[in-house]
PDB file of C-alpha atoms and ligand atoms in Angstrom:
ATOM      1  CA  MET A  22     139.927  90.057  63.902  1.00  0.00           C
ATOM      2  CA  VAL A  23     137.880  87.607  65.530  1.00  0.00           C
ATOM      3  CA  SER A  24     133.501  88.251  65.400  1.00  0.00           C
ATOM      4  CA  CYS A  25     131.068  85.983  67.143  1.00  0.00           C
ATOM      5  CA  SER A  26     130.782  83.488  65.151  1.00  0.00           C
ATOM      6  CA  SER A  27     133.327  83.010  62.149  1.00  0.00           C
ATOM      7  CA  ASN A  28     130.306  81.662  59.792  1.00  0.00           C
ATOM      8  CA  LYS A  29     130.674  85.165  57.568  1.00  0.00           C
ATOM      9  CA  LEU A  30     133.909  84.472  56.842  1.00  0.00           C
ATOM     10  CA  LYS A  31     133.692  80.428  55.824  1.00  0.00           C
ATOM     11  CA  ILE A  32     130.881  82.499  53.525  1.00  0.00           C
ATOM     12  CA  LEU A  33     132.637  84.773  52.373  1.00  0.00           C
ATOM     13  CA  ALA A  34     135.999  81.553  51.522  1.00  0.00           C
ATOM     14  CA  LEU A  35     133.293  79.222  49.683  1.00  0.00           C
ATOM     15  CA  LEU A  36     132.418  82.709  47.971  1.00  0.00           C
ATOM     16  CA  VAL A  37     135.728  83.351  47.005  1.00  0.00           C
ATOM     17  CA  LEU A  38     136.362  79.513  46.500  1.00  0.00           C
ATOM     18  CA  CYS A  39     134.344  79.091  44.201  1.00  0.00           C
ATOM     19  CA  LEU A  40     134.639  82.276  41.785  1.00  0.00           C
ATOM     20  CA  GLY A  41     137.901  81.200  41.946  1.00  0.00           C
ATOM     21  CA  CYS A  42     137.481  77.684  40.461  1.00  0.00           C
ATOM     22  CA  LYS A  43     134.672  77.945  37.547  1.00  0.00           C
ATOM     23  CA  GLN A  44     136.962  80.318  35.678  1.00  0.00           C
ATOM     24  CA  GLU A  45     139.105  79.363  32.792  1.00  0.00           C
ATOM     25  CA  PRO A  46     142.962  80.383  33.827  1.00  0.00           C
ATOM     26  CA  GLU A  47     142.885  83.120  30.836  1.00  0.00           C
ATOM     27  CA  GLN A  48     139.760  84.265  31.129  1.00  0.00           C
ATOM     28  CA  LYS A  49     140.287  84.458  34.935  1.00  0.00           C
ATOM     29  CA  ALA A  50     143.837  86.542  33.795  1.00  0.00           C
ATOM     30  CA  ALA A  51     141.534  88.769  31.400  1.00  0.00           C
ATOM     31  CA  GLU A  52     139.021  89.814  33.941  1.00  0.00           C
ATOM     32  CA  ALA A  53     141.737  90.195  36.750  1.00  0.00           C
ATOM     33  CA  ASP A  54     141.217  94.181  36.121  1.00  0.00           C
ATOM     34  CA  THR A  55     137.890  94.946  35.466  1.00  0.00           C
ATOM     35  CA  LYS A  56     136.016  92.062  38.745  1.00  0.00           C
ATOM     36  CA  PRO A  57     134.614  94.187  41.120  1.00  0.00           C
ATOM     37  CA  GLU A  58     136.876  94.475  45.077  1.00  0.00           C
ATOM     38  CA  LEU A  59     134.804  92.142  47.682  1.00  0.00           C
ATOM     39  CA  VAL A  60     132.595  94.024  50.378  1.00  0.00           C
ATOM     40  CA  MET A  61     135.437  93.620  53.015  1.00  0.00           C
ATOM     41  CA  TYR A  62     134.051  93.059  56.507  1.00  0.00           C
ATOM     42  CA  GLN A  63     132.571  96.082  58.411  1.00  0.00           C
ATOM     43  CA  PRO A  64     132.916  96.057  61.788  1.00  0.00           C
ATOM     44  CA  SER A  65     130.512  97.480  64.218  1.00  0.00           C
ATOM     45  CA  GLU A  66     131.811 100.703  66.538  1.00  0.00           C
ATOM     46  CA  MET A  67     130.726  98.166  69.295  1.00  0.00           C
ATOM     47  CA  ALA A  68     133.129  95.479  67.813  1.00  0.00           C
ATOM     48  CA  ASN A  69     135.970  98.599  67.223  1.00  0.00           C
ATOM     49  CA  PHE A  70     134.934  99.271  71.427  1.00  0.00           C
ATOM     50  CA  MET A  71     135.199  95.997  72.226  1.00  0.00           C
ATOM     51  CA  ASN A  72     138.281  95.255  70.667  1.00  0.00           C
ATOM     52  CA  ALA A  73     140.440  98.675  71.878  1.00  0.00           C
ATOM     53  CA  LEU A  74     139.007  97.081  75.804  1.00  0.00           C
ATOM     54  CA  TYR A  75     140.738  93.742  74.213  1.00  0.00           C
ATOM     55  CA  ALA A  76     144.285  95.995  74.119  1.00  0.00           C
ATOM     56  CA  TYR A  77     143.677  97.908  76.432  1.00  0.00           C
ATOM     57  CA  ASN A  78     143.547  95.162  79.194  1.00  0.00           C
ATOM     58  CA  LEU A  79     146.449  93.230  77.195  1.00  0.00           C
ATOM     59  CA  GLN A  80     148.581  96.331  78.067  1.00  0.00           C
ATOM     60  CA  LEU A  81     146.774  96.024  81.684  1.00  0.00           C
ATOM     61  CA  LYS A  82     147.656  92.223  82.237  1.00  0.00           C
ATOM     62  CA  GLN A  83     151.669  93.519  80.916  1.00  0.00           C
ATOM     63  CA  GLN A  84     151.434  95.852  83.859  1.00  0.00           C
ATOM     64  CA  ILE A  85     150.468  93.921  86.609  1.00  0.00           C
ATOM     65  CA  VAL A  86     152.312  90.939  86.238  1.00  0.00           C
ATOM     66  CA  ASN A  87     155.662  93.111  86.058  1.00  0.00           C
ATOM     67  CA  GLY A  88     154.596  94.384  89.036  1.00  0.00           C
ATOM     68  CA  GLU A  89     152.839  98.575  87.930  1.00  0.00           C
ATOM     69  CA  MET A  90     149.982  99.767  89.366  1.00  0.00           C
ATOM     70  CA  PRO A  91     147.566 100.893  86.675  1.00  0.00           C
ATOM     71  CA  ALA A  92     146.290 104.441  86.584  1.00  0.00           C
ATOM     72  CA  SER A  93     144.093 105.188  84.409  1.00  0.00           C
ATOM     73  CA  ILE A  94     141.454 104.385  81.695  1.00  0.00           C
ATOM     74  CA  PRO A  95     141.509 105.738  78.090  1.00  0.00           C
ATOM     75  CA  LEU A  96     138.619 104.441  77.214  1.00  0.00           C
ATOM     76  CA  ASP A  97     134.868 106.202  77.943  1.00  0.00           C
ATOM     77  CA  LEU A  98     132.953 103.148  79.336  1.00  0.00           C
ATOM     78  CA  MET A  99     129.664 104.506  78.679  1.00  0.00           C
ATOM     79  CA  LYS A 100     130.253 103.960  75.229  1.00  0.00           C
ATOM     80  CA  LEU A 101     128.976 100.283  76.168  1.00  0.00           C
ATOM     81  CA  HIS A 102     125.780 101.831  76.657  1.00  0.00           C
ATOM     82  CA  SER A 103     125.727 103.502  73.408  1.00  0.00           C
ATOM     83  CA  ALA A 104     127.737 102.005  70.755  1.00  0.00           C
ATOM     84  CA  GLU A 105     126.152 100.665  67.933  1.00  0.00           C
ATOM     85  CA  MET A 106     126.085  97.127  67.350  1.00  0.00           C
ATOM     86  CA  SER A 107     126.753  94.897  64.198  1.00  0.00           C
ATOM     87  CA  ASN A 108     123.758  92.867  62.864  1.00  0.00           C
ATOM     88  CA  GLY A 109     122.434  90.088  64.865  1.00  0.00           C
ATOM     89  CA  HIS A 110     123.497  91.475  68.503  1.00  0.00           C
ATOM     90  CA  GLU A 111     121.368  93.663  70.339  1.00  0.00           C
ATOM     91  CA  ARG A 112     121.581  94.709  74.316  1.00  0.00           C
ATOM     92  CA  THR A 113     119.162  92.196  75.277  1.00  0.00           C
ATOM     93  CA  ALA A 114     118.038  91.383  79.008  1.00  0.00           C
ATOM     94  CA  VAL A 115     121.387  89.339  79.637  1.00  0.00           C
ATOM     95  CA  TRP A 116     122.900  91.577  77.989  1.00  0.00           C
ATOM     96  CA  ASN A 117     121.514  94.621  80.556  1.00  0.00           C
ATOM     97  CA  SER A 118     122.117  92.074  83.303  1.00  0.00           C
ATOM     98  CA  PHE A 119     126.688  92.218  82.734  1.00  0.00           C
ATOM     99  CA  VAL A 120     126.966  95.651  81.336  1.00  0.00           C
ATOM    100  CA  ASN A 121     126.934  97.683  84.907  1.00  0.00           C
ATOM    101  CA  VAL A 122     128.544  94.932  86.510  1.00  0.00           C
ATOM    102  CA  PHE A 123     131.169  94.833  84.160  1.00  0.00           C
ATOM    103  CA  ILE A 124     131.620  98.213  83.652  1.00  0.00           C
ATOM    104  CA  GLU A 125     132.640  98.526  87.435  1.00  0.00           C
ATOM    105  CA  SER A 126     134.575  95.766  87.595  1.00  0.00           C
ATOM    106  CA  GLN A 127     136.901  97.268  85.449  1.00  0.00           C
ATOM    107  CA  GLN A 128     137.023 100.801  86.818  1.00  0.00           C
ATOM    108  CA  SER A 129     138.083  99.312  90.042  1.00  0.00           C
ATOM    109  CA  VAL A 130     141.538  97.735  88.715  1.00  0.00           C
ATOM    110  CA  ILE A 131     142.296 100.994  88.511  1.00  0.00           C
ATOM    111  CA  ASP A 132     141.039 101.939  92.318  1.00  0.00           C
ATOM    112  CA  THR A 133     143.904 102.725  94.085  1.00  0.00           C
ATOM    113  CA  MET A 134     141.943 102.721  96.838  1.00  0.00           C
ATOM    114  CA  SER A 135     140.628  99.166  97.143  1.00  0.00           C
ATOM    115  CA  ASN A 136     141.932  96.906  99.613  1.00  0.00           C
ATOM    116  CA  THR A 137     141.141  94.048  97.210  1.00  0.00           C
ATOM    117  CA  GLN A 138     144.494  92.307  95.494  1.00  0.00           C
ATOM    118  CA  LEU A 139     145.369  93.857  92.156  1.00  0.00           C
ATOM    119  CA  LYS A 140     145.736  90.939  89.921  1.00  0.00           C
ATOM    120  CA  GLU A 141     142.227  89.254  91.703  1.00  0.00           C
ATOM    121  CA  ARG A 142     140.598  92.478  90.657  1.00  0.00           C
ATOM    122  CA  TYR A 143     141.596  92.538  86.796  1.00  0.00           C
ATOM    123  CA  ASN A 144     141.098  88.849  86.634  1.00  0.00           C
ATOM    124  CA  THR A 145     137.595  89.394  88.381  1.00  0.00           C
ATOM    125  CA  ALA A 146     137.008  92.308  85.202  1.00  0.00           C
ATOM    126  CA  ILE A 147     137.925  89.843  82.954  1.00  0.00           C
ATOM    127  CA  ASN A 148     135.819  87.202  83.987  1.00  0.00           C
ATOM    128  CA  ASN A 149     133.347  89.572  83.873  1.00  0.00           C
ATOM    129  CA  CYS A 150     133.850  90.194  79.682  1.00  0.00           C
ATOM    130  CA  LEU A 151     133.603  86.028  79.483  1.00  0.00           C
ATOM    131  CA  ALA A 152     130.206  85.771  81.317  1.00  0.00           C
ATOM    132  CA  CYS A 153     128.479  88.371  78.485  1.00  0.00           C
ATOM    133  CA  HIS A 154     130.621  86.665  75.679  1.00  0.00           C
ATOM    134  CA  LYS A 155     129.521  83.093  77.282  1.00  0.00           C
ATOM    135  CA  THR A 156     125.310  84.149  75.734  1.00  0.00           C
ATOM    136  CA  GLU A 157     125.931  87.231  73.594  1.00  0.00           C
ATOM    137  CA  CYS A 158     129.271  86.755  71.736  1.00  0.00           C
ATOM    138  CA  THR A 159     130.628  82.938  71.841  1.00  0.00           C
ATOM    139  CA  GLY A 160     133.441  83.485  68.656  1.00  0.00           C
ATOM    140  CA  PRO A 161     135.955  85.843  70.889  1.00  0.00           C
ATOM    141  CA  ILE A 162     136.311  83.462  74.154  1.00  0.00           C
ATOM    142  CA  PRO A 163     138.970  82.063  73.755  1.00  0.00           C
ATOM    143  CA  LYS A 164     140.854  85.107  73.155  1.00  0.00           C
ATOM    144  CA  ILE A 165     139.824  86.700  76.265  1.00  0.00           C
ATOM    145  CA  LYS A 166     140.566  83.479  77.959  1.00  0.00           C
ATOM    146  CA  LYS A 167     144.509  84.624  77.231  1.00  0.00           C
ATOM    147  CA  LEU A 168     144.029  87.612  79.193  1.00  0.00           C
ATOM    148  CA  LEU A 169     143.696  85.776  82.605  1.00  0.00           C
ATOM    149  CA  ILE A 170     146.823  86.014  84.480  1.00  0.00           C
ATOM    150  CA  GLN A 171     147.149  82.666  85.949  1.00  0.00           C
TER     151      GLN A 171
HETATM  152  C1  HEC B 209     127.305  93.546  78.551  1.00  0.00           C
HETATM  153  C2  HEC B 209     128.295  92.588  77.260  1.00  0.00           C
HETATM  154  C3  HEC B 209     129.738  92.297  77.377  1.00  0.00           C
HETATM  155  C4  HEC B 209     131.157  92.316  77.646  1.00  0.00           C
HETATM  156  C5  HEC B 209     130.844  92.710  79.356  1.00  0.00           C
HETATM  157  C6  HEC B 209     132.102  92.490  77.130  1.00  0.00           C
HETATM  158  N1  HEC B 209     132.140  92.164  75.596  1.00  0.00           N
HETATM  159 FE1  HEC B 209     132.679  91.760  74.190  1.00  0.00          FE
HETATM  160  N2  HEC B 209     131.235  91.643  73.218  1.00  0.00           N
HETATM  161  C7  HEC B 209     130.069  91.777  73.025  1.00  0.00           C
HETATM  162  C8  HEC B 209     129.035  91.649  71.939  1.00  0.00           C
HETATM  163  C9  HEC B 209     126.968  91.302  72.034  1.00  0.00           C
HETATM  164  C10 HEC B 209     130.349  91.251  70.928  1.00  0.00           C
HETATM  165  C11 HEC B 209     129.602  91.929  69.917  1.00  0.00           C
HETATM  166  C12 HEC B 209     129.348  93.248  69.205  1.00  0.00           C
HETATM  167  C13 HEC B 209     129.040  93.174  67.318  1.00  0.00           C
HETATM  168  O1  HEC B 209     129.179  92.442  66.514  1.00  0.00           O
HETATM  169  O2  HEC B 209     128.537  94.618  67.523  1.00  0.00           O
HETATM  170  C14 HEC B 209     131.304  91.685  71.597  1.00  0.00           C
HETATM  171  C15 HEC B 209     132.338  91.661  70.496  1.00  0.00           C
HETATM  172  C16 HEC B 209     133.893  91.275  71.512  1.00  0.00           C
HETATM  173  C17 HEC B 209     135.030  91.314  70.120  1.00  0.00           C
HETATM  174  C18 HEC B 209     134.601  90.916  69.396  1.00  0.00           C
HETATM  175  C19 HEC B 209     135.036  92.040  68.514  1.00  0.00           C
HETATM  176  C20 HEC B 209     135.164  91.898  66.758  1.00  0.00           C
HETATM  177  O3  HEC B 209     135.715  92.236  66.143  1.00  0.00           O
HETATM  178  O4  HEC B 209     134.159  91.703  66.252  1.00  0.00           O
HETATM  179  C21 HEC B 209     136.129  91.248  71.065  1.00  0.00           C
HETATM  180  C22 HEC B 209     137.303  90.997  71.058  1.00  0.00           C
HETATM  181  C23 HEC B 209     135.400  91.177  72.432  1.00  0.00           C
HETATM  182  N3  HEC B 209     133.915  91.573  72.561  1.00  0.00           N
HETATM  183  C24 HEC B 209     136.458  91.151  73.914  1.00  0.00           C
HETATM  184  C25 HEC B 209     135.975  91.796  74.970  1.00  0.00           C
HETATM  185  C26 HEC B 209     136.488  92.035  76.389  1.00  0.00           C
HETATM  186  C27 HEC B 209     137.618  91.980  76.160  1.00  0.00           C
HETATM  187  C28 HEC B 209     136.122  92.745  77.067  1.00  0.00           C
HETATM  188  C29 HEC B 209     136.149  92.831  78.477  1.00  0.00           C
HETATM  189  C30 HEC B 209     137.280  93.831  78.241  1.00  0.00           C
HETATM  190  C31 HEC B 209     134.413  91.981  77.067  1.00  0.00           C
HETATM  191  N4  HEC B 209     134.709  91.971  75.606  1.00  0.00           N
HETATM  192  C32 HEC B 209     133.487  92.545  77.633  1.00  0.00           C
HETATM  193  C33 HEC B 209     129.681  91.682  74.672  1.00  0.00           C
HETATM  194  C34 HEC B 209     130.653  91.901  75.752  1.00  0.00           C
END
């Protein structure tokens, strides 16, 4: 899981550490059963969709490297227009300026009539992920960069 900034996780880790160090060992053992469970990080609908997009493109990359012709998109790209985002994220003007360009480029990867090389179309789509991420969600950028075909 890669969230936009890892601050949330750091705070969570600090909390866990602080809780852990304040207690005496015996006390800790006694409380182990009654301690409430930590609230798990709940990914937003958009975060889930982004992770599915990532997995799909990882598989596309493999196919293209193997010389295969990808033929379908198992994801509904229109979800980008409707999926709920996590707190702190919204469809900004920047988002709106990038989203349709991205959708078109992702669709063109499977366009068998295109005159542009498959690898080039694929890298264009990934560069459009990156273009939006540069301002809207910087955390996953190193991970997305690895999708590019060299
Ligand atoms: C139009 C802007 C935009 C485009 C295009 C875009 N993203 Fe994102 N991405 C976001 C935003 C905003 C979030 C944060 C969503 C949230 O937290 O609700 C995000 C989140 C993510 C995450 C983190 C999910 C998590 O677990 O928190 C990954 C991974 C990701 N995107 C990968 C990709 C990949 C791969 C592509 C291209 C195939 C892509 N994104 C295209 C804006 C974009």
